[in-house]
Amino acid sequence: MNEAPSGGAHPELRAALIAALDERAPRVDRDRVAACYEFAARAHGEQLRESGQPYLIHLVEVCRILLDLLESRLDTTLVCAALLHDVVEDTGIEAEDVQKRFGREVASLVEGVTKLSGLHFDSREAAQAENFRRMLLSMAQDLRIIFIKLADRLHNMRTIEFLREDKARRIAAETRDIYAPLAHRLGIAGIKRELEDLSLRVLDPEAYRDLIGRVQARREEREAFLARVRERLEEGLKAAGLKAEVSGRPKHFYSIYHKMESGRDFEAIYDLFGLRIVTHTRNDCYRALGVVHDRFTPVTDRFKDYIATPKSNLYQSLHTTVLTEACEMVEVQIRTREMHRTAESGVAAHYVYKQGGHVDEELDAKLGGFLAQTADWQRSADDDEYMDFLRTALYQEEVFVYTPRRELRRLPKGSTPIDFAFQIHTAVGQHTVGARVNGELVPLRHELRNGDTVEIITSAQAQPNDDWLQIARTAGARAKIRAWLRLRRHDDSVALGREMLERELKRLRQTVSEAALAEAAGALECADLEQLHARIAEGQISVTQVVRRLSPAREGLAERFAKGLPGALGLGRKPTGGVRIQGIDNVMLSFARCCQPVPGDPVVGIVTVGRGVSVHRQDCPNTFPNRLPPERRVPVEWDSAIGETFPVRLLVYGQDRPSLLADIAKAIASVPVNIRTAGMASEDRTVRGVFVVEVATLAKLNEVMAAIRKLPGVTRVERRQRLIRNESAARPDEGQA
Ligand code: MN
């Protein structure tokens, strides 16, 4: 452990901190705080800030900001972690040391903050999504990590003029884009305002100076006027027996800048100097509103009741804009003291420490489920969807609209009737065909405005489509639309895959039990039959692969039967010639086993990769243009003088009866044709036999088939033909199961 270097502890800073805690957060354990202070003082030693001041000043200032934010809610653990928040990052102290000295909770907060300082948000989108995930996950786990981080960032911004310009700009941009929106989302308006103004000063110093000058000039001009309005209001409130304070509102340069950036004239921004009335009770807010509207003319459509419907960052107030006799507009906000604290500190004003640092569910519900949603999206969404969620959750302003029953609904700014419909109910969203806004039909992409009354027109036939993803603004609606589209695509895939497989099995005259199919699905690493079907349709698994999985078992059974037939089995020669290819000599030839052509069959040659030309029957589905590019087809014809035999696999179906197998074998032998393998399997009262015969010509084959067909009990005889995997369609040995 480091020894305390002399002179580094700055006892006067410690005394000031303890005094501030004594005064405003008496339940904080001063001895533990003092111990943390000493530890941090030793760890940071003689370290200085870029400003040249001792590092300890930063730590104490962070504590002061937290004290302003949380007041008496500040807890010992939070103060300790704030004092130690940089020791792991900036000194040689290990996280375990912190844990040993100050316990798991302090250590885990310090660790959380340390992890966040490693995240930079100016990187590629994908990395950004990952950084956001980490930050918001830590926030959802323990809000205090974000409190410390915001306080840390605020003090760093207050002292940013000491940094090199490029570094300062990077930090300011990150503050404007990430930390200010986060503070806003959590309702911490006091910190948000200051972060935005400080980053504006770095990012556009000229505009910032210009604004200060103009606001100052305007203020002098407006001061006397506002004083008169204020006086009349105070008079009215007093006459109504209301205890309330009227005051001016703090200027927020960044918001003026932002309004001007979006095209508004400075002179037209009339809420530059608004007034605020703070009352004692909620009821008094409405009574005060009456006084305001009694003394001045309200501007229609400018009244907003955020008390009845708080913003999703907990903000509550009545907003109204009135016109004075001089035809000047003044915006007035009315709120209780409690609401005022919430308006400044947001979630921090409601924060109650829970064992383990978990966030109160009730509080989260007031935040519109932001924290729970963050955790949910954390798990479920891919990066694009996650950023989409964040864009809505963090960056969007809100609009308030009415249902036809005059219920107020809160939506992100830019929302359309689609968003509204999905917010009402998923089923309403899915069946939306149109919308009326304030009684008039509007297109679905119509942007909703404050105070609109929105009515959704639905139809049972309506369905979401891809365009809706462009129209919907809320992450919730977009996620529901995506899910619906995905599901429909999935359903389509499953149906198509099922049809493909059934068609093939039917073509092969195979009847397969559900259980056998499920087993094949498992063997092909599908969770169930549905997934198997979907993957067939998506081309990830071929029908042939499935058939191949199904067949061995059956043929194994067939072969067991075959063993009882001595003399019928024998190996044939491999065909080596027998066809001519127009204009080409010396080509390696083979006969496709999927369709087993015999002389007399119309045939086609398929150029294979590294295996010469494979000869298929022309009706073999493996050669169809949808499975093979046409340039791989070459015309071939049979050589008249062959004298070779070719194996053909025959499938025989019929009713089971004694000695059927022997009768079939006898019929084949009588043609005469050699039998290479023979076998039968019976199930219930039907049989299925597989015979591989060796024939020299199609005529001989037809004779064999006719002879079998004549036998009593036989219902069907056919040549087997199998669909094989696309890319290897022309490979001669692929058809062999
Ligand atoms: Mn720091």
XYZ file of C-alpha atoms and ligand atoms in Angstrom:
738
model
C 0.000 0.000 0.000
C 1.184 3.494 -0.799
C 2.486 5.544 2.049
C 0.856 8.947 2.378
C 3.082 11.500 0.749
C 3.307 14.567 2.894
C 1.164 17.501 1.952
C -1.139 15.632 -0.457
C -4.179 15.229 1.804
C -5.535 18.778 1.781
C -7.364 18.604 5.121
C -9.235 21.813 4.290
C -10.982 20.090 1.353
C -11.965 17.212 3.573
C -13.332 19.531 6.223
C -15.419 21.405 3.659
C -16.860 18.154 2.328
C -17.745 16.851 5.791
C -19.354 20.171 6.673
C -21.497 20.112 3.528
C -22.604 16.556 4.286
C -23.372 17.448 7.891
C -25.604 20.210 6.741
C -27.495 18.541 3.906
C -27.079 14.769 4.197
C -26.783 14.033 7.892
C -27.300 10.297 7.594
C -24.020 9.834 5.689
C -21.392 8.104 7.836
C -18.664 10.727 8.252
C -16.023 8.299 9.525
C -16.300 6.068 6.475
C -16.272 9.087 4.187
C -13.161 10.390 5.965
C -11.470 7.002 5.568
C -12.263 6.960 1.832
C -10.998 10.488 1.515
C -7.662 9.564 3.112
C -7.382 6.476 0.937
C -8.071 8.457 -2.221
C -5.648 11.182 -1.104
C -2.872 8.605 -0.683
C -3.723 6.859 -3.949
C -3.769 10.003 -6.076
C -0.805 11.408 -4.138
C 0.604 14.472 -5.809
C -1.441 13.902 -8.978
C -2.742 17.114 -10.491
C -5.632 17.916 -12.756
C -4.975 19.518 -16.141
C -5.969 22.762 -14.436
C -2.948 22.427 -12.149
C -5.186 21.897 -9.128
C -4.817 18.914 -6.808
C -6.717 15.860 -8.078
C -8.687 15.709 -4.832
C -10.606 18.793 -5.854
C -12.214 16.795 -8.644
C -13.309 14.093 -6.215
C -14.771 16.548 -3.733
C -16.551 18.465 -6.497
C -18.121 15.259 -7.777
C -19.435 14.673 -4.253
C -20.844 18.199 -4.156
C -22.662 17.709 -7.444
C -24.126 14.475 -6.096
C -25.194 16.294 -2.974
C -27.010 18.907 -5.070
C -28.615 16.124 -7.057
C -29.716 13.807 -4.261
C -29.685 16.073 -1.208
C -30.666 14.068 1.866
C -31.065 10.957 -0.288
C -27.318 10.762 -0.686
C -26.016 7.589 0.957
C -22.643 6.707 2.437
C -21.836 4.100 -0.202
C -22.415 6.605 -2.977
C -20.159 9.245 -1.385
C -17.439 6.656 -0.779
C -17.638 5.386 -4.365
C -17.591 8.963 -5.677
C -14.387 9.671 -3.734
C -12.814 6.484 -5.054
C -14.228 6.610 -8.586
C -10.879 7.309 -10.245
C -8.484 5.282 -8.089
C -8.696 2.105 -10.167
C -8.577 3.949 -13.477
C -5.884 6.493 -12.643
C -3.719 5.037 -9.875
C -2.133 1.692 -9.123
C -4.957 0.569 -6.868
C -6.666 -2.727 -7.734
C -10.410 -3.238 -7.492
C -9.770 -5.972 -4.901
C -7.993 -3.469 -2.650
C -11.076 -1.262 -2.712
C -13.288 -4.231 -1.935
C -11.087 -5.350 0.970
C -11.044 -1.900 2.504
C -14.523 -0.621 1.797
C -16.702 -3.595 0.969
C -18.326 -5.172 -2.092
C -20.898 -2.468 -2.694
C -18.470 0.435 -2.888
C -16.138 -1.683 -5.001
C -18.867 -2.630 -7.448
C -19.878 1.012 -7.950
C -16.243 1.984 -8.507
C -15.883 -0.882 -10.934
C -19.040 0.168 -12.781
C -17.765 3.730 -13.211
C -14.296 2.510 -14.197
C -15.798 0.320 -16.921
C -17.774 3.256 -18.284
C -14.705 5.446 -18.565
C -13.266 2.946 -21.022
C -16.211 3.382 -23.387
C -16.008 5.842 -26.218
C -19.044 6.652 -28.256
C -17.429 8.229 -31.266
C -16.696 4.854 -32.797
C -18.416 2.793 -35.455
C -22.113 2.126 -35.038
C -21.688 -1.522 -34.077
C -19.146 -0.749 -31.386
C -21.392 2.086 -30.252
C -24.317 -0.229 -29.792
C -22.129 -2.462 -27.696
C -20.947 0.480 -25.581
C -24.497 1.641 -25.085
C -25.497 -1.807 -24.012
C -22.772 -1.859 -21.401
C -23.552 1.591 -20.113
C -27.268 1.079 -19.899
C -26.881 -2.347 -18.405
C -24.817 -0.904 -15.578
C -27.427 1.807 -15.200
C -30.250 -0.701 -15.009
C -28.295 -2.623 -12.405
C -27.510 0.334 -10.176
C -28.575 3.898 -10.946
C -25.873 5.219 -8.662
C -23.251 4.321 -11.282
C -24.917 6.744 -13.670
C -25.263 9.402 -10.962
C -21.515 9.257 -10.348
C -20.776 9.199 -14.073
C -22.963 12.243 -14.735
C -21.438 14.158 -11.811
C -17.952 13.189 -13.000
C -18.738 14.325 -16.534
C -20.268 17.581 -15.309
C -17.176 18.519 -13.320
C -14.929 17.539 -16.221
C -17.014 19.763 -18.503
C -16.806 22.622 -16.020
C -13.028 22.407 -16.212
C -12.731 21.488 -19.875
C -10.948 24.688 -20.914
C -7.719 23.177 -19.590
C -7.802 20.316 -22.062
C -6.206 20.226 -25.497
C -8.704 21.352 -28.109
C -9.142 18.074 -29.988
C -9.660 16.162 -26.769
C -12.035 18.810 -25.462
C -14.107 18.630 -28.644
C -14.320 14.866 -28.495
C -15.489 14.941 -24.889
C -17.921 17.790 -25.563
C -19.469 15.976 -28.524
C -19.838 12.810 -26.496
C -21.403 14.838 -23.695
C -23.904 16.459 -26.059
C -24.751 13.206 -27.849
C -24.714 10.663 -25.051
C -24.653 12.028 -21.522
C -26.993 14.995 -21.922
C -29.691 12.854 -23.584
C -29.254 10.251 -20.877
C -29.625 12.897 -18.172
C -32.696 14.177 -20.011
C -34.233 10.719 -20.227
C -33.756 10.281 -16.488
C -35.313 13.713 -15.904
C -32.125 15.204 -14.472
C -32.741 18.539 -16.176
C -30.363 20.578 -14.016
C -27.356 18.545 -15.104
C -28.659 18.141 -18.646
C -28.943 21.926 -19.161
C -25.481 22.583 -17.866
C -23.919 19.743 -19.881
C -25.538 21.049 -23.053
C -24.500 24.641 -22.506
C -20.932 23.654 -21.642
C -20.602 21.442 -24.692
C -22.027 24.177 -26.921
C -19.348 26.520 -25.584
C -16.674 24.054 -26.738
C -18.246 22.938 -29.997
C -19.432 26.299 -31.330
C -17.759 28.977 -29.212
C -18.686 31.786 -31.576
C -22.388 30.973 -31.555
C -22.224 30.571 -27.802
C -20.702 34.013 -27.246
C -23.136 35.514 -29.715
C -26.087 33.985 -27.878
C -24.932 35.243 -24.509
C -24.725 38.732 -25.952
C -28.146 38.607 -27.576
C -29.864 37.067 -24.581
C -28.290 39.698 -22.377
C -29.482 42.514 -24.632
C -32.947 41.036 -24.848
C -33.064 40.549 -21.129
C -32.475 44.211 -20.370
C -35.204 45.086 -22.799
C -37.622 42.522 -21.351
C -36.827 42.958 -17.697
C -39.170 45.821 -16.944
C -41.924 44.197 -18.967
C -41.569 40.870 -17.164
C -41.484 42.608 -13.819
C -44.917 44.085 -14.578
C -46.355 40.707 -15.578
C -44.890 39.130 -12.501
C -46.351 41.834 -10.257
C -49.830 41.377 -11.682
C -49.596 37.626 -11.200
C -48.422 37.935 -7.612
C -51.277 40.303 -6.959
C -53.775 37.884 -8.436
C -52.406 34.899 -6.532
C -52.543 36.817 -3.287
C -56.105 37.938 -3.961
C -57.050 34.300 -4.569
C -55.507 33.320 -1.242
C -52.794 31.227 -2.870
C -49.348 30.828 -1.398
C -47.031 30.718 -4.379
C -43.735 32.079 -5.585
C -43.295 33.634 -8.997
C -39.833 33.701 -10.497
C -37.953 33.994 -13.764
C -36.644 30.861 -15.419
C -33.021 30.001 -16.031
C -31.781 30.576 -19.564
C -30.731 27.532 -21.470
C -28.490 28.593 -24.300
C -28.341 25.256 -25.981
C -32.116 25.034 -26.357
C -32.215 28.518 -27.923
C -29.343 27.504 -30.183
C -31.183 24.318 -31.088
C -34.373 26.231 -31.938
C -32.401 28.607 -34.131
C -30.616 25.703 -35.801
C -33.990 24.274 -36.710
C -34.849 27.505 -38.465
C -36.486 29.739 -35.884
C -35.650 33.381 -35.667
C -34.099 34.526 -32.415
C -36.672 37.313 -32.114
C -39.485 34.771 -32.432
C -38.374 32.697 -29.476
C -40.696 34.154 -26.912
C -40.026 31.646 -24.129
C -36.560 33.126 -23.729
C -37.657 34.609 -20.448
C -40.607 32.705 -19.112
C -42.063 32.820 -15.640
C -42.536 30.054 -13.152
C -45.076 29.734 -10.361
C -44.293 27.310 -7.565
C -47.213 26.363 -5.316
C -47.668 24.131 -2.308
C -50.231 21.639 -3.547
C -51.271 20.080 -6.794
C -54.686 21.645 -6.434
C -53.117 25.050 -6.071
C -51.451 24.561 -9.458
C -54.850 24.516 -11.166
C -56.091 27.420 -9.077
C -52.972 29.381 -10.025
C -53.664 28.532 -13.664
C -57.100 30.079 -13.227
C -55.478 33.248 -11.951
C -53.077 33.403 -14.895
C -55.870 32.938 -17.419
C -58.021 35.421 -15.566
C -55.419 38.159 -15.736
C -54.122 37.466 -19.255
C -55.477 36.024 -22.458
C -54.380 32.416 -22.952
C -53.032 31.473 -26.369
C -55.075 28.553 -27.635
C -53.306 25.240 -28.132
C -50.448 26.311 -25.916
C -51.834 24.806 -22.721
C -50.344 21.483 -21.628
C -51.238 19.509 -18.553
C -48.139 17.524 -17.683
C -49.476 17.085 -14.185
C -52.302 14.791 -15.265
C -50.021 13.114 -17.820
C -46.403 13.370 -16.702
C -43.661 13.124 -19.290
C -41.861 9.818 -19.342
C -38.919 11.426 -17.597
C -41.162 12.176 -14.601
C -41.552 15.856 -15.457
C -44.744 17.437 -14.148
C -46.006 20.990 -14.628
C -48.777 22.998 -16.191
C -47.636 24.968 -19.213
C -49.530 27.886 -20.619
C -48.713 30.795 -22.863
C -50.538 34.091 -22.429
C -50.786 37.338 -24.291
C -50.250 40.663 -22.510
C -52.024 43.909 -23.412
C -48.898 44.861 -25.297
C -49.440 41.708 -27.381
C -46.335 40.055 -26.085
C -46.319 36.355 -25.377
C -45.144 34.953 -22.071
C -44.846 31.305 -21.217
C -45.760 30.368 -17.664
C -44.992 27.081 -15.912
C -46.886 26.103 -12.792
C -45.776 23.330 -10.444
C -45.492 22.339 -6.810
C -42.214 22.447 -4.896
C -42.061 18.674 -5.095
C -42.613 18.740 -8.859
C -39.951 21.364 -9.119
C -37.419 19.148 -7.420
C -38.391 16.331 -9.797
C -38.126 18.667 -12.772
C -34.540 19.446 -11.818
C -33.336 16.093 -10.489
C -35.693 13.608 -12.130
C -35.100 10.058 -11.093
C -32.659 11.214 -8.415
C -35.488 13.004 -6.617
C -37.344 9.693 -6.324
C -34.394 7.456 -5.851
C -34.694 5.226 -2.845
C -31.821 2.981 -2.080
C -32.784 -0.678 -2.233
C -30.555 -3.443 -0.965
C -28.361 -4.644 -3.810
C -28.819 -1.403 -5.690
C -31.873 -2.577 -7.605
C -34.085 0.022 -9.091
C -37.527 0.436 -7.677
C -40.143 -1.038 -10.017
C -42.646 1.661 -9.187
C -40.133 4.323 -10.128
C -39.329 2.530 -13.351
C -43.020 2.328 -14.190
C -43.130 6.127 -13.888
C -40.191 6.319 -16.267
C -42.328 4.486 -18.793
C -40.526 1.244 -17.983
C -37.304 2.645 -19.384
C -35.002 0.606 -17.187
C -36.902 -2.644 -17.576
C -37.162 -2.067 -21.314
C -33.456 -1.386 -21.439
C -32.804 -4.723 -19.821
C -35.288 -6.444 -22.156
C -33.844 -4.934 -25.302
C -30.444 -5.789 -23.961
C -31.334 -9.439 -24.208
C -33.507 -9.641 -27.267
C -32.509 -7.075 -29.854
C -29.791 -7.204 -32.451
C -27.546 -4.140 -32.762
C -29.721 -2.328 -35.290
C -32.856 -2.851 -33.292
C -31.074 -1.847 -30.127
C -29.859 1.443 -31.588
C -33.349 1.947 -32.908
C -34.736 1.514 -29.424
C -32.161 3.928 -28.023
C -32.864 6.556 -30.623
C -36.457 6.570 -29.521
C -35.833 6.020 -25.849
C -33.093 8.608 -25.446
C -33.345 11.182 -28.149
C -36.914 11.741 -29.042
C -39.040 14.536 -27.726
C -42.630 13.683 -26.961
C -46.029 14.616 -28.296
C -49.269 14.214 -26.410
C -52.365 13.204 -28.317
C -55.898 12.185 -27.432
C -57.877 9.024 -28.117
C -61.470 9.568 -29.311
C -62.456 9.022 -25.658
C -60.241 11.973 -24.657
C -57.582 9.829 -23.011
C -54.171 11.428 -23.308
C -51.436 9.305 -24.908
C -47.744 10.029 -24.889
C -45.712 9.309 -28.027
C -42.269 10.245 -29.287
C -42.213 13.307 -31.492
C -42.552 12.382 -35.154
C -44.941 9.540 -34.348
C -47.570 8.576 -36.897
C -51.011 6.971 -36.592
C -49.270 3.590 -36.916
C -47.315 4.256 -33.717
C -50.470 5.400 -31.999
C -52.356 2.283 -33.157
C -49.685 -0.083 -31.885
C -49.571 1.765 -28.595
C -53.317 1.310 -28.158
C -53.056 -2.410 -28.815
C -50.954 -4.717 -30.964
C -54.095 -6.068 -32.616
C -55.252 -2.552 -33.473
C -51.857 -1.807 -35.005
C -51.844 -4.946 -37.092
C -55.211 -4.199 -38.630
C -54.845 -0.496 -39.236
C -56.005 0.738 -42.629
C -56.367 4.431 -42.003
C -56.672 7.202 -39.466
C -58.638 10.332 -38.725
C -56.846 13.172 -37.017
C -59.159 15.803 -35.582
C -61.951 14.264 -37.641
C -60.145 14.342 -40.982
C -58.757 11.402 -42.891
C -54.974 11.480 -43.050
C -52.372 9.243 -44.675
C -50.704 6.755 -42.350
C -47.429 8.641 -42.546
C -49.054 11.807 -41.165
C -47.013 13.227 -38.290
C -48.993 13.673 -35.083
C -48.944 16.981 -33.223
C -49.608 17.960 -29.643
C -53.285 17.988 -28.841
C -54.398 15.969 -31.892
C -57.324 13.623 -31.444
C -56.490 10.399 -33.247
C -58.936 7.750 -34.370
C -57.699 4.530 -35.960
C -59.701 2.791 -38.672
C -59.176 -0.943 -38.723
C -60.139 -3.782 -41.006
C -59.935 -7.499 -40.309
C -58.163 -7.995 -43.653
C -55.464 -5.393 -43.083
C -51.921 -6.530 -42.425
C -48.613 -4.827 -41.738
C -46.232 -4.533 -44.669
C -42.585 -3.592 -45.124
C -43.441 0.069 -45.763
C -44.727 0.362 -42.234
C -41.189 0.072 -40.932
C -40.482 3.397 -42.629
C -43.657 4.951 -41.277
C -43.471 3.858 -37.651
C -41.245 5.946 -35.383
C -41.466 4.158 -32.075
C -39.167 1.271 -31.371
C -42.128 -0.597 -29.885
C -44.260 -0.373 -33.026
C -41.311 -1.166 -35.262
C -40.413 -4.196 -33.196
C -44.008 -5.433 -33.390
C -44.119 -4.889 -37.150
C -40.800 -6.658 -37.590
C -41.965 -9.533 -35.428
C -45.148 -9.818 -37.463
C -43.286 -9.767 -40.785
C -40.773 -12.272 -39.502
C -43.527 -14.545 -38.281
C -45.372 -14.333 -41.576
C -42.196 -15.064 -43.468
C -41.549 -17.918 -41.102
C -45.067 -19.289 -41.586
C -44.631 -19.014 -45.339
C -41.307 -20.823 -45.136
C -42.728 -23.594 -42.991
C -45.640 -24.136 -45.374
C -43.385 -24.132 -48.417
C -40.851 -26.480 -46.828
C -43.592 -28.875 -45.774
C -44.988 -28.879 -49.287
C -41.570 -29.497 -50.842
C -40.910 -32.441 -48.581
C -44.370 -33.929 -48.974
C -44.178 -33.597 -52.728
C -40.862 -35.416 -52.795
C -42.016 -38.181 -50.476
C -45.130 -38.597 -52.544
C -43.074 -38.741 -55.691
C -40.918 -41.415 -54.118
C -44.083 -43.168 -52.952
C -42.788 -43.107 -49.449
C -45.109 -42.913 -46.545
C -43.267 -41.730 -43.517
C -44.507 -41.504 -39.962
C -44.399 -38.251 -37.992
C -42.039 -39.931 -35.580
C -39.595 -40.854 -38.351
C -39.740 -37.293 -39.674
C -39.145 -35.871 -36.225
C -36.190 -38.191 -35.855
C -34.780 -37.047 -39.184
C -35.289 -33.434 -38.081
C -33.317 -34.143 -34.937
C -30.555 -35.843 -36.913
C -30.319 -32.729 -39.080
C -30.028 -30.569 -35.976
C -33.479 -29.040 -36.160
C -35.386 -28.439 -32.963
C -38.597 -29.761 -34.472
C -40.420 -30.527 -37.680
C -41.390 -26.877 -38.103
C -37.784 -25.801 -38.090
C -36.933 -28.591 -40.520
C -39.613 -27.345 -42.914
C -38.439 -23.748 -42.585
C -34.834 -24.682 -43.248
C -35.837 -26.710 -46.304
C -37.643 -23.670 -47.713
C -34.681 -21.439 -46.941
C -32.389 -23.828 -48.780
C -30.310 -24.667 -45.735
C -31.330 -28.304 -45.870
C -32.214 -30.105 -49.064
C -35.160 -32.415 -49.407
C -32.717 -35.122 -50.464
C -30.824 -34.826 -47.216
C -34.045 -35.464 -45.375
C -35.010 -38.369 -47.627
C -31.546 -39.806 -47.143
C -32.018 -39.632 -43.404
C -35.325 -41.426 -43.756
C -34.247 -44.129 -46.168
C -31.424 -46.105 -44.526
C -33.677 -47.454 -41.858
C -36.180 -48.669 -44.428
C -33.584 -50.190 -46.695
C -31.903 -51.763 -43.749
C -35.170 -53.510 -43.125
C -35.469 -54.373 -46.809
C -32.012 -55.825 -46.815
C -32.854 -58.079 -43.882
C -35.558 -59.595 -46.033
C -33.171 -59.869 -48.920
C -30.883 -62.112 -46.934
C -33.411 -64.846 -47.225
C -32.938 -64.986 -50.991
C -29.750 -66.873 -51.790
C -28.230 -66.556 -55.248
C -30.104 -63.403 -56.162
C -27.369 -61.130 -54.878
C -24.310 -60.199 -56.882
C -22.211 -57.263 -57.795
C -22.561 -55.827 -61.277
C -19.830 -54.213 -63.291
C -19.472 -50.495 -63.267
C -20.657 -49.047 -66.561
C -17.783 -47.438 -68.423
C -19.226 -46.470 -71.769
C -22.336 -46.769 -73.835
C -23.153 -43.177 -74.782
C -21.745 -40.731 -77.252
C -21.357 -37.081 -76.700
C -21.778 -34.965 -79.753
C -18.490 -33.551 -80.908
C -16.518 -34.499 -77.856
C -14.111 -37.397 -77.414
C -12.269 -38.817 -74.482
C -14.652 -37.565 -71.865
C -14.952 -39.351 -68.577
C -18.474 -40.719 -68.343
C -20.643 -42.011 -65.589
C -24.293 -42.863 -65.143
C -26.237 -40.970 -62.575
C -27.415 -43.103 -59.718
C -30.254 -40.800 -58.894
C -32.216 -41.816 -61.994
C -30.263 -44.840 -63.263
C -30.718 -44.473 -67.006
C -30.724 -47.546 -69.221
C -30.189 -47.694 -72.993
C -33.405 -46.494 -74.610
C -34.135 -43.816 -72.000
C -33.963 -40.276 -73.370
C -30.841 -38.939 -71.684
C -28.934 -35.752 -71.111
C -25.330 -35.174 -70.065
C -24.413 -32.936 -67.166
C -20.910 -31.562 -66.899
C -19.725 -32.185 -63.359
C -16.915 -30.656 -61.414
C -13.877 -32.915 -61.798
C -15.875 -35.997 -62.741
C -16.476 -35.583 -66.436
C -19.992 -35.957 -67.737
C -22.740 -37.611 -65.801
C -25.584 -39.155 -67.786
C -29.105 -38.590 -66.444
C -32.544 -39.430 -67.702
C -34.073 -36.360 -69.281
C -36.955 -36.435 -66.807
C -34.631 -36.573 -63.827
C -35.571 -33.599 -61.646
C -31.933 -33.124 -60.686
C -31.222 -31.847 -64.176
C -34.107 -29.390 -64.308
C -33.100 -25.808 -65.057
C -34.184 -24.638 -61.639
C -31.492 -26.823 -60.130
C -28.758 -26.573 -62.721
C -27.463 -23.783 -64.910
C -28.253 -24.594 -68.574
C -24.613 -24.280 -69.635
C -23.812 -27.468 -67.761
C -26.148 -29.533 -69.978
C -24.667 -31.316 -72.980
C -26.611 -33.441 -75.481
C -25.752 -37.156 -75.403
C -27.156 -40.240 -77.096
C -26.921 -43.985 -76.597
C -24.383 -45.976 -78.535
C -26.241 -48.722 -80.370
C -23.613 -51.400 -79.724
C -23.369 -51.557 -75.986
C -23.681 -55.035 -74.589
C -23.470 -53.902 -70.988
C -26.044 -54.102 -68.249
C -27.167 -51.244 -66.046
C -28.498 -51.420 -62.509
C -31.993 -50.089 -61.944
C -33.689 -49.771 -58.631
C -37.362 -50.736 -58.718
C -39.946 -50.025 -56.084
C -42.790 -52.481 -55.754
C -45.907 -51.788 -53.689
C -48.660 -54.230 -52.893
C -50.727 -56.150 -50.391
C -48.885 -58.534 -48.171
C -49.375 -62.244 -48.860
C -47.342 -65.391 -48.398
C -44.453 -65.950 -50.877
C -44.911 -62.594 -52.671
C -41.180 -61.912 -52.472
C -40.355 -65.268 -54.001
C -42.940 -64.739 -56.767
C -41.464 -61.338 -57.683
C -37.942 -62.760 -57.768
C -39.151 -65.601 -59.979
C -40.907 -63.174 -62.352
C -37.756 -61.080 -62.730
C -35.574 -64.109 -63.303
C -37.963 -65.410 -65.955
C -37.396 -62.420 -68.299
C -34.417 -63.259 -67.834
C -32.796 -60.450 -65.885
C -30.259 -60.592 -63.076
C -31.312 -59.398 -59.617
C -28.633 -57.585 -57.712
C -30.506 -57.017 -54.465
C -34.022 -57.706 -53.345
C -35.902 -56.961 -50.201
C -39.325 -56.251 -48.826
C -40.796 -54.713 -45.764
C -44.363 -54.919 -44.643
C -46.270 -52.559 -42.502
C -49.869 -53.196 -41.528
C -51.008 -55.164 -44.554
C -49.070 -53.354 -47.236
C -45.610 -54.147 -48.512
C -42.925 -52.142 -50.160
C -40.163 -53.951 -51.988
C -36.886 -52.670 -53.328
C -35.283 -54.612 -56.177
C -32.121 -53.690 -57.992
C -32.121 -55.383 -61.365
C -29.507 -55.320 -64.110
C -30.852 -54.647 -67.572
C -29.244 -53.955 -70.932
C -32.091 -51.966 -72.475
C -35.221 -50.046 -71.653
C -37.233 -52.749 -73.430
C -35.900 -55.378 -71.019
C -36.677 -53.135 -68.080
C -40.236 -52.638 -69.248
C -40.603 -56.378 -69.568
C -39.444 -56.836 -65.984
C -41.833 -54.227 -64.707
C -44.745 -55.702 -66.645
C -43.964 -59.174 -65.273
C -43.998 -57.902 -61.699
C -47.140 -55.866 -62.259
C -49.009 -58.986 -63.382
C -48.497 -60.719 -60.039
C -51.507 -60.930 -57.720
C -51.278 -58.464 -54.850
C -48.908 -56.032 -56.609
C -50.466 -52.597 -56.953
C -47.637 -50.507 -58.348
C -44.141 -50.860 -59.800
C -41.884 -47.948 -60.578
C -38.332 -46.904 -61.193
C -36.850 -45.018 -58.388
C -35.647 -41.544 -58.961
C -34.352 -39.316 -56.245
C -33.807 -35.645 -55.961
C -30.311 -34.942 -54.796
C -28.526 -31.905 -53.451
C -28.380 -29.057 -55.809
C -24.674 -28.396 -55.940
C -23.816 -32.026 -56.460
C -26.728 -32.916 -58.685
C -24.465 -34.260 -61.365
C -22.227 -36.335 -59.180
C -22.735 -39.968 -60.082
C -22.507 -41.446 -56.606
C -24.768 -38.991 -54.879
C -27.949 -40.900 -55.413
C -26.766 -43.852 -53.419
C -28.466 -43.738 -50.068
Mn -13.367 11.510 -12.582
